[in-house]
mmCIF file with all atom_site columns, C-alpha atoms in Angstrom:
data_model
loop_
_atom_site.group_PDB
_atom_site.id
_atom_site.type_symbol
_atom_site.label_atom_id
_atom_site.label_alt_id
_atom_site.label_comp_id
_atom_site.label_asym_id
_atom_site.label_entity_id
_atom_site.label_seq_id
_atom_site.pdbx_PDB_ins_code
_atom_site.Cartn_x
_atom_site.Cartn_y
_atom_site.Cartn_z
_atom_site.occupancy
_atom_site.B_iso_or_equiv
_atom_site.pdbx_formal_charge
_atom_site.auth_seq_id
_atom_site.auth_comp_id
_atom_site.auth_asym_id
_atom_site.auth_atom_id
_atom_site.pdbx_PDB_model_num
ATOM 1   C CA . UNK A 1 1   ? -0.332  -0.198 0.075   1.00 0.00 ? 1   UNK A CA 1
ATOM 2   C CA . UNK A 1 2   ? 0.794   3.667  -0.259  1.00 0.00 ? 2   UNK A CA 1
ATOM 3   C CA . UNK A 1 3   ? 2.988   5.228  2.559   1.00 0.00 ? 3   UNK A CA 1
ATOM 4   C CA . UNK A 1 4   ? 5.535   7.653  3.420   1.00 0.00 ? 4   UNK A CA 1
ATOM 5   C CA . UNK A 1 5   ? 8.664   7.341  5.690   1.00 0.00 ? 5   UNK A CA 1
ATOM 6   C CA . UNK A 1 6   ? 9.987   10.806 7.073   1.00 0.00 ? 6   UNK A CA 1
ATOM 7   C CA . UNK A 1 7   ? 13.435  11.284 8.910   1.00 0.00 ? 7   UNK A CA 1
ATOM 8   C CA . UNK A 1 8   ? 13.008  11.000 12.576  1.00 0.00 ? 8   UNK A CA 1
ATOM 9   C CA . UNK A 1 9   ? 13.137  13.887 14.643  1.00 0.00 ? 9   UNK A CA 1
ATOM 10  C CA . UNK A 1 10  ? 13.476  16.272 16.403  1.00 0.00 ? 10  UNK A CA 1
ATOM 11  C CA . UNK A 1 11  ? 16.122  18.431 14.369  1.00 0.00 ? 11  UNK A CA 1
ATOM 12  C CA . UNK A 1 12  ? 17.491  21.703 16.295  1.00 0.00 ? 12  UNK A CA 1
ATOM 13  C CA . UNK A 1 13  ? 19.276  23.928 14.110  1.00 0.00 ? 13  UNK A CA 1
ATOM 14  C CA . UNK A 1 14  ? 21.204  27.484 14.545  1.00 0.00 ? 14  UNK A CA 1
ATOM 15  C CA . UNK A 1 15  ? 19.424  30.315 12.432  1.00 0.00 ? 15  UNK A CA 1
ATOM 16  C CA . UNK A 1 16  ? 20.966  30.213 9.091   1.00 0.00 ? 16  UNK A CA 1
ATOM 17  C CA . UNK A 1 17  ? 21.845  26.522 8.660   1.00 0.00 ? 17  UNK A CA 1
ATOM 18  C CA . UNK A 1 18  ? 20.960  24.761 5.990   1.00 0.00 ? 18  UNK A CA 1
ATOM 19  C CA . UNK A 1 19  ? 17.850  22.188 6.323   1.00 0.00 ? 19  UNK A CA 1
ATOM 20  C CA . UNK A 1 20  ? 16.885  18.888 4.949   1.00 0.00 ? 20  UNK A CA 1
ATOM 21  C CA . UNK A 1 21  ? 14.294  16.547 6.087   1.00 0.00 ? 21  UNK A CA 1
ATOM 22  C CA . UNK A 1 22  ? 14.394  13.317 4.000   1.00 0.00 ? 22  UNK A CA 1
ATOM 23  C CA . UNK A 1 23  ? 11.303  12.253 2.897   1.00 0.00 ? 23  UNK A CA 1
ATOM 24  C CA . UNK A 1 24  ? 10.747  8.425  0.599   1.00 0.00 ? 24  UNK A CA 1
ATOM 25  C CA . UNK A 1 25  ? 7.545   7.127  -0.589  1.00 0.00 ? 25  UNK A CA 1
ATOM 26  C CA . UNK A 1 26  ? 5.955   3.681  -1.540  1.00 0.00 ? 26  UNK A CA 1
ATOM 27  C CA . UNK A 1 27  ? 3.163   4.077  -4.296  1.00 0.00 ? 27  UNK A CA 1
ATOM 28  C CA . UNK A 1 28  ? 1.560   1.700  -6.594  1.00 0.00 ? 28  UNK A CA 1
ATOM 29  C CA . UNK A 1 29  ? 0.956   4.887  -9.070  1.00 0.00 ? 29  UNK A CA 1
ATOM 30  C CA . UNK A 1 30  ? 2.000   8.144  -9.850  1.00 0.00 ? 30  UNK A CA 1
ATOM 31  C CA . UNK A 1 31  ? 1.233   10.176 -6.635  1.00 0.00 ? 31  UNK A CA 1
ATOM 32  C CA . UNK A 1 32  ? 1.070   13.977 -6.094  1.00 0.00 ? 32  UNK A CA 1
ATOM 33  C CA . UNK A 1 33  ? 3.704   14.713 -2.967  1.00 0.00 ? 33  UNK A CA 1
ATOM 34  C CA . UNK A 1 34  ? 3.259   17.154 -0.724  1.00 0.00 ? 34  UNK A CA 1
ATOM 35  C CA . UNK A 1 35  ? 5.100   19.099 2.365   1.00 0.00 ? 35  UNK A CA 1
ATOM 36  C CA . UNK A 1 36  ? 2.666   20.332 4.822   1.00 0.00 ? 36  UNK A CA 1
ATOM 37  C CA . UNK A 1 37  ? 3.987   22.645 7.832   1.00 0.00 ? 37  UNK A CA 1
ATOM 38  C CA . UNK A 1 38  ? 2.320   22.859 11.534  1.00 0.00 ? 38  UNK A CA 1
ATOM 39  C CA . UNK A 1 39  ? 3.003   25.689 13.816  1.00 0.00 ? 39  UNK A CA 1
ATOM 40  C CA . UNK A 1 40  ? 2.471   25.790 16.980  1.00 0.00 ? 40  UNK A CA 1
ATOM 41  C CA . UNK A 1 41  ? -1.175  25.346 17.935  1.00 0.00 ? 41  UNK A CA 1
ATOM 42  C CA . UNK A 1 42  ? -2.274  25.140 14.695  1.00 0.00 ? 42  UNK A CA 1
ATOM 43  C CA . UNK A 1 43  ? -3.368  23.286 11.644  1.00 0.00 ? 43  UNK A CA 1
ATOM 44  C CA . UNK A 1 44  ? -1.794  21.808 8.638   1.00 0.00 ? 44  UNK A CA 1
ATOM 45  C CA . UNK A 1 45  ? -0.569  24.411 6.253   1.00 0.00 ? 45  UNK A CA 1
ATOM 46  C CA . UNK A 1 46  ? 0.379   23.776 2.812   1.00 0.00 ? 46  UNK A CA 1
ATOM 47  C CA . UNK A 1 47  ? 4.016   24.362 1.962   1.00 0.00 ? 47  UNK A CA 1
ATOM 48  C CA . UNK A 1 48  ? 5.049   22.940 -1.392  1.00 0.00 ? 48  UNK A CA 1
ATOM 49  C CA . UNK A 1 49  ? 3.753   20.484 -4.061  1.00 0.00 ? 49  UNK A CA 1
ATOM 50  C CA . UNK A 1 50  ? 4.903   18.621 -7.008  1.00 0.00 ? 50  UNK A CA 1
ATOM 51  C CA . UNK A 1 51  ? 2.830   16.412 -9.125  1.00 0.00 ? 51  UNK A CA 1
ATOM 52  C CA . UNK A 1 52  ? 5.037   14.853 -11.441 1.00 0.00 ? 52  UNK A CA 1
ATOM 53  C CA . UNK A 1 53  ? 8.424   12.931 -11.713 1.00 0.00 ? 53  UNK A CA 1
ATOM 54  C CA . UNK A 1 54  ? 11.487  15.861 -11.785 1.00 0.00 ? 54  UNK A CA 1
ATOM 55  C CA . UNK A 1 55  ? 8.968   19.254 -10.944 1.00 0.00 ? 55  UNK A CA 1
ATOM 56  C CA . UNK A 1 56  ? 10.457  21.120 -7.924  1.00 0.00 ? 56  UNK A CA 1
ATOM 57  C CA . UNK A 1 57  ? 8.125   22.513 -5.991  1.00 0.00 ? 57  UNK A CA 1
ATOM 58  C CA . UNK A 1 58  ? 9.242   25.662 -3.671  1.00 0.00 ? 58  UNK A CA 1
ATOM 59  C CA . UNK A 1 59  ? 7.790   28.076 -1.560  1.00 0.00 ? 59  UNK A CA 1
ATOM 60  C CA . UNK A 1 60  ? 9.214   30.672 1.465   1.00 0.00 ? 60  UNK A CA 1
ATOM 61  C CA . UNK A 1 61  ? 12.774  29.644 0.243   1.00 0.00 ? 61  UNK A CA 1
ATOM 62  C CA . UNK A 1 62  ? 11.825  26.129 0.849   1.00 0.00 ? 62  UNK A CA 1
ATOM 63  C CA . UNK A 1 63  ? 12.369  23.418 -1.939  1.00 0.00 ? 63  UNK A CA 1
ATOM 64  C CA . UNK A 1 64  ? 11.513  19.953 -2.502  1.00 0.00 ? 64  UNK A CA 1
ATOM 65  C CA . UNK A 1 65  ? 12.261  18.070 -6.167  1.00 0.00 ? 65  UNK A CA 1
ATOM 66  C CA . UNK A 1 66  ? 9.853   15.105 -6.832  1.00 0.00 ? 66  UNK A CA 1
ATOM 67  C CA . UNK A 1 67  ? 12.484  12.527 -7.435  1.00 0.00 ? 67  UNK A CA 1
ATOM 68  C CA . UNK A 1 68  ? 10.936  9.060  -8.994  1.00 0.00 ? 68  UNK A CA 1
ATOM 69  C CA . UNK A 1 69  ? 14.359  7.298  -9.145  1.00 0.00 ? 69  UNK A CA 1
ATOM 70  C CA . UNK A 1 70  ? 14.787  7.486  -5.820  1.00 0.00 ? 70  UNK A CA 1
ATOM 71  C CA . UNK A 1 71  ? 11.440  7.617  -4.660  1.00 0.00 ? 71  UNK A CA 1
ATOM 72  C CA . UNK A 1 72  ? 11.816  10.789 -2.454  1.00 0.00 ? 72  UNK A CA 1
ATOM 73  C CA . UNK A 1 73  ? 11.012  14.017 -1.871  1.00 0.00 ? 73  UNK A CA 1
ATOM 74  C CA . UNK A 1 74  ? 13.249  15.616 0.831   1.00 0.00 ? 74  UNK A CA 1
ATOM 75  C CA . UNK A 1 75  ? 12.334  19.119 1.713   1.00 0.00 ? 75  UNK A CA 1
ATOM 76  C CA . UNK A 1 76  ? 15.860  21.726 2.046   1.00 0.00 ? 76  UNK A CA 1
ATOM 77  C CA . UNK A 1 77  ? 16.391  25.008 2.789   1.00 0.00 ? 77  UNK A CA 1
ATOM 78  C CA . UNK A 1 78  ? 19.499  27.067 2.069   1.00 0.00 ? 78  UNK A CA 1
ATOM 79  C CA . UNK A 1 79  ? 19.312  29.445 5.960   1.00 0.00 ? 79  UNK A CA 1
ATOM 80  C CA . UNK A 1 80  ? 16.748  28.306 8.362   1.00 0.00 ? 80  UNK A CA 1
ATOM 81  C CA . UNK A 1 81  ? 14.876  31.138 10.582  1.00 0.00 ? 81  UNK A CA 1
ATOM 82  C CA . UNK A 1 82  ? 13.845  30.771 14.037  1.00 0.00 ? 82  UNK A CA 1
ATOM 83  C CA . UNK A 1 83  ? 9.582   31.301 12.239  1.00 0.00 ? 83  UNK A CA 1
ATOM 84  C CA . UNK A 1 84  ? 10.811  28.328 10.812  1.00 0.00 ? 84  UNK A CA 1
ATOM 85  C CA . UNK A 1 85  ? 10.261  26.165 13.833  1.00 0.00 ? 85  UNK A CA 1
ATOM 86  C CA . UNK A 1 86  ? 7.375   23.991 13.323  1.00 0.00 ? 86  UNK A CA 1
ATOM 87  C CA . UNK A 1 87  ? 6.664   20.447 12.498  1.00 0.00 ? 87  UNK A CA 1
ATOM 88  C CA . UNK A 1 88  ? 6.932   19.413 8.735   1.00 0.00 ? 88  UNK A CA 1
ATOM 89  C CA . UNK A 1 89  ? 5.158   16.712 7.122   1.00 0.00 ? 89  UNK A CA 1
ATOM 90  C CA . UNK A 1 90  ? 5.627   14.867 3.798   1.00 0.00 ? 90  UNK A CA 1
ATOM 91  C CA . UNK A 1 91  ? 2.361   13.539 2.444   1.00 0.00 ? 91  UNK A CA 1
ATOM 92  C CA . UNK A 1 92  ? 1.315   11.734 -0.808  1.00 0.00 ? 92  UNK A CA 1
ATOM 93  C CA . UNK A 1 93  ? -2.099  11.433 -2.718  1.00 0.00 ? 93  UNK A CA 1
ATOM 94  C CA . UNK A 1 94  ? -1.916  8.463  -5.356  1.00 0.00 ? 94  UNK A CA 1
ATOM 95  C CA . UNK A 1 95  ? -5.197  7.121  -6.911  1.00 0.00 ? 95  UNK A CA 1
ATOM 96  C CA . UNK A 1 96  ? -7.660  7.324  -4.693  1.00 0.00 ? 96  UNK A CA 1
ATOM 97  C CA . UNK A 1 97  ? -8.955  10.274 -2.245  1.00 0.00 ? 97  UNK A CA 1
ATOM 98  C CA . UNK A 1 98  ? -6.685  9.885  0.429   1.00 0.00 ? 98  UNK A CA 1
ATOM 99  C CA . UNK A 1 99  ? -3.715  11.535 1.556   1.00 0.00 ? 99  UNK A CA 1
ATOM 100 C CA . UNK A 1 100 ? -0.811  9.830  3.453   1.00 0.00 ? 100 UNK A CA 1
ATOM 101 C CA . UNK A 1 101 ? 1.075   11.586 5.773   1.00 0.00 ? 101 UNK A CA 1
ATOM 102 C CA . UNK A 1 102 ? 4.820   10.782 7.368   1.00 0.00 ? 102 UNK A CA 1
ATOM 103 C CA . UNK A 1 103 ? 5.145   10.759 11.370  1.00 0.00 ? 103 UNK A CA 1
ATOM 104 C CA . UNK A 1 104 ? 6.023   14.560 10.782  1.00 0.00 ? 104 UNK A CA 1
ATOM 105 C CA . UNK A 1 105 ? 9.630   16.328 11.832  1.00 0.00 ? 105 UNK A CA 1
ATOM 106 C CA . UNK A 1 106 ? 10.185  18.845 14.707  1.00 0.00 ? 106 UNK A CA 1
ATOM 107 C CA . UNK A 1 107 ? 12.408  21.242 13.557  1.00 0.00 ? 107 UNK A CA 1
ATOM 108 C CA . UNK A 1 108 ? 13.600  24.036 16.026  1.00 0.00 ? 108 UNK A CA 1
ATOM 109 C CA . UNK A 1 109 ? 15.706  26.654 15.198  1.00 0.00 ? 109 UNK A CA 1
ATOM 110 C CA . UNK A 1 110 ? 17.920  28.392 17.538  1.00 0.00 ? 110 UNK A CA 1
ATOM 111 C CA . UNK A 1 111 ? 18.939  32.259 17.470  1.00 0.00 ? 111 UNK A CA 1
ATOM 112 C CA . UNK B 2 1   ? -8.678  34.075 1.210   1.00 0.00 ? 1   UNK B CA 1
ATOM 113 C CA . UNK B 2 2   ? -10.869 30.992 1.244   1.00 0.00 ? 2   UNK B CA 1
ATOM 114 C CA . UNK B 2 3   ? -10.393 28.758 4.144   1.00 0.00 ? 3   UNK B CA 1
ATOM 115 C CA . UNK B 2 4   ? -11.431 25.332 6.471   1.00 0.00 ? 4   UNK B CA 1
ATOM 116 C CA . UNK B 2 5   ? -13.444 26.360 9.387   1.00 0.00 ? 5   UNK B CA 1
ATOM 117 C CA . UNK B 2 6   ? -13.933 24.031 12.450  1.00 0.00 ? 6   UNK B CA 1
ATOM 118 C CA . UNK B 2 7   ? -15.996 24.535 15.643  1.00 0.00 ? 7   UNK B CA 1
ATOM 119 C CA . UNK B 2 8   ? -15.201 24.128 18.317  1.00 0.00 ? 8   UNK B CA 1
ATOM 120 C CA . UNK B 2 9   ? -11.425 24.690 19.065  1.00 0.00 ? 9   UNK B CA 1
ATOM 121 C CA . UNK B 2 10  ? -11.454 22.903 21.776  1.00 0.00 ? 10  UNK B CA 1
ATOM 122 C CA . UNK B 2 11  ? -14.155 20.392 23.174  1.00 0.00 ? 11  UNK B CA 1
ATOM 123 C CA . UNK B 2 12  ? -14.102 18.302 26.196  1.00 0.00 ? 12  UNK B CA 1
ATOM 124 C CA . UNK B 2 13  ? -16.641 15.581 26.924  1.00 0.00 ? 13  UNK B CA 1
ATOM 125 C CA . UNK B 2 14  ? -17.048 12.763 29.652  1.00 0.00 ? 14  UNK B CA 1
ATOM 126 C CA . UNK B 2 15  ? -16.542 9.296  28.293  1.00 0.00 ? 15  UNK B CA 1
ATOM 127 C CA . UNK B 2 16  ? -19.485 7.573  26.822  1.00 0.00 ? 16  UNK B CA 1
ATOM 128 C CA . UNK B 2 17  ? -21.302 10.981 25.690  1.00 0.00 ? 17  UNK B CA 1
ATOM 129 C CA . UNK B 2 18  ? -21.542 11.825 22.156  1.00 0.00 ? 18  UNK B CA 1
ATOM 130 C CA . UNK B 2 19  ? -19.753 14.540 20.682  1.00 0.00 ? 19  UNK B CA 1
ATOM 131 C CA . UNK B 2 20  ? -20.499 16.551 16.639  1.00 0.00 ? 20  UNK B CA 1
ATOM 132 C CA . UNK B 2 21  ? -17.347 17.977 15.709  1.00 0.00 ? 21  UNK B CA 1
ATOM 133 C CA . UNK B 2 22  ? -18.026 20.842 12.697  1.00 0.00 ? 22  UNK B CA 1
ATOM 134 C CA . UNK B 2 23  ? -16.841 21.780 9.880   1.00 0.00 ? 23  UNK B CA 1
ATOM 135 C CA . UNK B 2 24  ? -17.147 24.345 6.622   1.00 0.00 ? 24  UNK B CA 1
ATOM 136 C CA . UNK B 2 25  ? -15.042 23.479 3.626   1.00 0.00 ? 25  UNK B CA 1
ATOM 137 C CA . UNK B 2 26  ? -14.148 25.848 1.228   1.00 0.00 ? 26  UNK B CA 1
ATOM 138 C CA . UNK B 2 27  ? -17.292 26.346 -0.628  1.00 0.00 ? 27  UNK B CA 1
ATOM 139 C CA . UNK B 2 28  ? -16.605 25.010 -4.121  1.00 0.00 ? 28  UNK B CA 1
ATOM 140 C CA . UNK B 2 29  ? -14.209 21.873 -3.433  1.00 0.00 ? 29  UNK B CA 1
ATOM 141 C CA . UNK B 2 30  ? -15.903 18.482 -3.929  1.00 0.00 ? 30  UNK B CA 1
ATOM 142 C CA . UNK B 2 31  ? -13.931 16.037 -1.590  1.00 0.00 ? 31  UNK B CA 1
ATOM 143 C CA . UNK B 2 32  ? -14.184 16.244 2.415   1.00 0.00 ? 32  UNK B CA 1
ATOM 144 C CA . UNK B 2 33  ? -11.902 14.619 4.856   1.00 0.00 ? 33  UNK B CA 1
ATOM 145 C CA . UNK B 2 34  ? -11.742 14.184 8.780   1.00 0.00 ? 34  UNK B CA 1
ATOM 146 C CA . UNK B 2 35  ? -8.178  13.164 9.623   1.00 0.00 ? 35  UNK B CA 1
ATOM 147 C CA . UNK B 2 36  ? -6.849  12.675 13.806  1.00 0.00 ? 36  UNK B CA 1
ATOM 148 C CA . UNK B 2 37  ? -3.857  13.684 15.414  1.00 0.00 ? 37  UNK B CA 1
ATOM 149 C CA . UNK B 2 38  ? -3.190  12.262 18.876  1.00 0.00 ? 38  UNK B CA 1
ATOM 150 C CA . UNK B 2 39  ? -1.021  14.197 20.455  1.00 0.00 ? 39  UNK B CA 1
ATOM 151 C CA . UNK B 2 40  ? 2.697   13.676 19.212  1.00 0.00 ? 40  UNK B CA 1
ATOM 152 C CA . UNK B 2 41  ? 1.904   10.890 16.759  1.00 0.00 ? 41  UNK B CA 1
ATOM 153 C CA . UNK B 2 42  ? 1.040   11.361 13.447  1.00 0.00 ? 42  UNK B CA 1
ATOM 154 C CA . UNK B 2 43  ? -2.031  12.249 11.174  1.00 0.00 ? 43  UNK B CA 1
ATOM 155 C CA . UNK B 2 44  ? -4.552  9.605  10.720  1.00 0.00 ? 44  UNK B CA 1
ATOM 156 C CA . UNK B 2 45  ? -6.859  9.076  8.031   1.00 0.00 ? 45  UNK B CA 1
ATOM 157 C CA . UNK B 2 46  ? -10.194 8.630  9.457   1.00 0.00 ? 46  UNK B CA 1
ATOM 158 C CA . UNK B 2 47  ? -12.667 8.952  6.419   1.00 0.00 ? 47  UNK B CA 1
ATOM 159 C CA . UNK B 2 48  ? -13.174 10.414 3.065   1.00 0.00 ? 48  UNK B CA 1
ATOM 160 C CA . UNK B 2 49  ? -16.705 12.128 1.308   1.00 0.00 ? 49  UNK B CA 1
ATOM 161 C CA . UNK B 2 50  ? -17.860 12.651 -2.246  1.00 0.00 ? 50  UNK B CA 1
ATOM 162 C CA . UNK B 2 51  ? -20.744 13.206 -3.520  1.00 0.00 ? 51  UNK B CA 1
ATOM 163 C CA . UNK B 2 52  ? -22.651 12.973 -0.188  1.00 0.00 ? 52  UNK B CA 1
ATOM 164 C CA . UNK B 2 53  ? -21.691 9.439  0.352   1.00 0.00 ? 53  UNK B CA 1
ATOM 165 C CA . UNK B 2 54  ? -18.326 7.989  2.344   1.00 0.00 ? 54  UNK B CA 1
ATOM 166 C CA . UNK B 2 55  ? -15.836 7.435  -0.672  1.00 0.00 ? 55  UNK B CA 1
ATOM 167 C CA . UNK B 2 56  ? -12.867 5.740  1.652   1.00 0.00 ? 56  UNK B CA 1
ATOM 168 C CA . UNK B 2 57  ? -12.600 5.035  5.082   1.00 0.00 ? 57  UNK B CA 1
ATOM 169 C CA . UNK B 2 58  ? -9.604  3.808  7.837   1.00 0.00 ? 58  UNK B CA 1
ATOM 170 C CA . UNK B 2 59  ? -10.082 0.988  10.159  1.00 0.00 ? 59  UNK B CA 1
ATOM 171 C CA . UNK B 2 60  ? -10.138 3.326  12.941  1.00 0.00 ? 60  UNK B CA 1
ATOM 172 C CA . UNK B 2 61  ? -13.621 4.955  11.483  1.00 0.00 ? 61  UNK B CA 1
ATOM 173 C CA . UNK B 2 62  ? -15.595 2.255  13.001  1.00 0.00 ? 62  UNK B CA 1
ATOM 174 C CA . UNK B 2 63  ? -19.203 1.779  14.102  1.00 0.00 ? 63  UNK B CA 1
ATOM 175 C CA . UNK B 2 64  ? -18.925 4.995  16.190  1.00 0.00 ? 64  UNK B CA 1
ATOM 176 C CA . UNK B 2 65  ? -18.243 7.101  13.574  1.00 0.00 ? 65  UNK B CA 1
ATOM 177 C CA . UNK B 2 66  ? -20.450 8.677  11.132  1.00 0.00 ? 66  UNK B CA 1
ATOM 178 C CA . UNK B 2 67  ? -19.902 12.003 8.946   1.00 0.00 ? 67  UNK B CA 1
ATOM 179 C CA . UNK B 2 68  ? -22.708 13.996 7.690   1.00 0.00 ? 68  UNK B CA 1
ATOM 180 C CA . UNK B 2 69  ? -23.131 16.669 5.372   1.00 0.00 ? 69  UNK B CA 1
ATOM 181 C CA . UNK B 2 70  ? -26.625 18.106 6.700   1.00 0.00 ? 70  UNK B CA 1
ATOM 182 C CA . UNK B 2 71  ? -26.895 21.662 4.467   1.00 0.00 ? 71  UNK B CA 1
ATOM 183 C CA . UNK B 2 72  ? -24.631 21.671 1.590   1.00 0.00 ? 72  UNK B CA 1
ATOM 184 C CA . UNK B 2 73  ? -22.232 23.978 3.658   1.00 0.00 ? 73  UNK B CA 1
ATOM 185 C CA . UNK B 2 74  ? -21.451 22.063 6.615   1.00 0.00 ? 74  UNK B CA 1
ATOM 186 C CA . UNK B 2 75  ? -19.549 18.775 7.388   1.00 0.00 ? 75  UNK B CA 1
ATOM 187 C CA . UNK B 2 76  ? -19.997 16.704 10.493  1.00 0.00 ? 76  UNK B CA 1
ATOM 188 C CA . UNK B 2 77  ? -18.009 14.668 12.274  1.00 0.00 ? 77  UNK B CA 1
ATOM 189 C CA . UNK B 2 78  ? -20.229 12.587 14.959  1.00 0.00 ? 78  UNK B CA 1
ATOM 190 C CA . UNK B 2 79  ? -18.243 10.347 18.198  1.00 0.00 ? 79  UNK B CA 1
ATOM 191 C CA . UNK B 2 80  ? -21.368 8.494  19.289  1.00 0.00 ? 80  UNK B CA 1
ATOM 192 C CA . UNK B 2 81  ? -19.878 7.406  22.317  1.00 0.00 ? 81  UNK B CA 1
ATOM 193 C CA . UNK B 2 82  ? -16.747 8.818  23.020  1.00 0.00 ? 82  UNK B CA 1
ATOM 194 C CA . UNK B 2 83  ? -13.741 6.813  24.985  1.00 0.00 ? 83  UNK B CA 1
ATOM 195 C CA . UNK B 2 84  ? -10.795 8.069  26.394  1.00 0.00 ? 84  UNK B CA 1
ATOM 196 C CA . UNK B 2 85  ? -8.161  6.786  23.151  1.00 0.00 ? 85  UNK B CA 1
ATOM 197 C CA . UNK B 2 86  ? -10.693 8.898  21.279  1.00 0.00 ? 86  UNK B CA 1
ATOM 198 C CA . UNK B 2 87  ? -8.680  12.183 23.042  1.00 0.00 ? 87  UNK B CA 1
ATOM 199 C CA . UNK B 2 88  ? -7.185  14.150 20.084  1.00 0.00 ? 88  UNK B CA 1
ATOM 200 C CA . UNK B 2 89  ? -6.961  16.906 17.492  1.00 0.00 ? 89  UNK B CA 1
ATOM 201 C CA . UNK B 2 90  ? -9.440  16.408 14.671  1.00 0.00 ? 90  UNK B CA 1
ATOM 202 C CA . UNK B 2 91  ? -8.744  18.196 11.228  1.00 0.00 ? 91  UNK B CA 1
ATOM 203 C CA . UNK B 2 92  ? -11.515 18.655 9.008   1.00 0.00 ? 92  UNK B CA 1
ATOM 204 C CA . UNK B 2 93  ? -9.968  19.427 4.693   1.00 0.00 ? 93  UNK B CA 1
ATOM 205 C CA . UNK B 2 94  ? -11.217 19.639 1.887   1.00 0.00 ? 94  UNK B CA 1
ATOM 206 C CA . UNK B 2 95  ? -10.443 19.824 -1.857  1.00 0.00 ? 95  UNK B CA 1
ATOM 207 C CA . UNK B 2 96  ? -11.346 20.655 -5.204  1.00 0.00 ? 96  UNK B CA 1
ATOM 208 C CA . UNK B 2 97  ? -11.322 18.035 -8.019  1.00 0.00 ? 97  UNK B CA 1
ATOM 209 C CA . UNK B 2 98  ? -8.101  18.713 -10.049 1.00 0.00 ? 98  UNK B CA 1
ATOM 210 C CA . UNK B 2 99  ? -7.178  14.754 -10.314 1.00 0.00 ? 99  UNK B CA 1
ATOM 211 C CA . UNK B 2 100 ? -4.279  13.600 -8.764  1.00 0.00 ? 100 UNK B CA 1
ATOM 212 C CA . UNK B 2 101 ? -2.652  17.357 -8.273  1.00 0.00 ? 101 UNK B CA 1
ATOM 213 C CA . UNK B 2 102 ? -5.065  19.339 -5.968  1.00 0.00 ? 102 UNK B CA 1
ATOM 214 C CA . UNK B 2 103 ? -3.642  19.822 -2.101  1.00 0.00 ? 103 UNK B CA 1
ATOM 215 C CA . UNK B 2 104 ? -6.312  19.196 0.627   1.00 0.00 ? 104 UNK B CA 1
ATOM 216 C CA . UNK B 2 105 ? -7.027  22.729 2.536   1.00 0.00 ? 105 UNK B CA 1
ATOM 217 C CA . UNK B 2 106 ? -6.895  21.666 6.479   1.00 0.00 ? 106 UNK B CA 1
ATOM 218 C CA . UNK B 2 107 ? -8.761  23.794 9.208   1.00 0.00 ? 107 UNK B CA 1
ATOM 219 C CA . UNK B 2 108 ? -6.968  24.625 12.302  1.00 0.00 ? 108 UNK B CA 1
ATOM 220 C CA . UNK B 2 109 ? -8.507  21.655 14.117  1.00 0.00 ? 109 UNK B CA 1
ATOM 221 C CA . UNK B 2 110 ? -10.946 20.720 16.944  1.00 0.00 ? 110 UNK B CA 1
ATOM 222 C CA . UNK B 2 111 ? -9.079  19.288 20.068  1.00 0.00 ? 111 UNK B CA 1
ATOM 223 C CA . UNK B 2 112 ? -11.142 16.695 21.948  1.00 0.00 ? 112 UNK B CA 1
ATOM 224 C CA . UNK B 2 113 ? -10.428 16.220 25.408  1.00 0.00 ? 113 UNK B CA 1
ATOM 225 C CA . UNK B 2 114 ? -12.179 12.990 27.092  1.00 0.00 ? 114 UNK B CA 1
ATOM 226 C CA . UNK B 2 115 ? -12.462 12.875 30.697  1.00 0.00 ? 115 UNK B CA 1
#
């Protein structure tokens, strides 16, 4: 079945450090891939998405490239800020209606 | 910007009581979802709803759960007889059609505490 595996957290970085959060997926079809972010006390917000192989999703300095050959969709940001502290969820949707989420990676950025 | 709204933001209920969680999806969206997140754990799928019927449901969504779209704008999740382990954040989501490309938009969640 479809599933998403995400890098375990928590991750703590200093401000301006480089961020990578790994995400790999298993799917039977050709899924769309998403990164959602959950700020403390809030709901899930879409951060970026990619709908086909080699697409790059980007938003707010974050990027992720849909790599079919490695079934990956790693999230990167070149220089994190304190305001990026949140929980990040990788997700996919395949041929059905359901979105499958990873376990979430908590990021804390310290000044 | 259109958004999914959920009420209440926090509900405390006694074990065995019925609760109804309410959601107003984005108006032109066709697919509706309920997810839950037990504190510190992953986001779990409960149910999806399309064309006035359930299209998929998970093992969690047993007979104590039901969903309804009573009036064309609201989308509700009813838990008939709450258990302690139902304590979680419940998220409603909706999406437009758009095939496999459309993302889901999530509400802010209802924190359900069963005591």
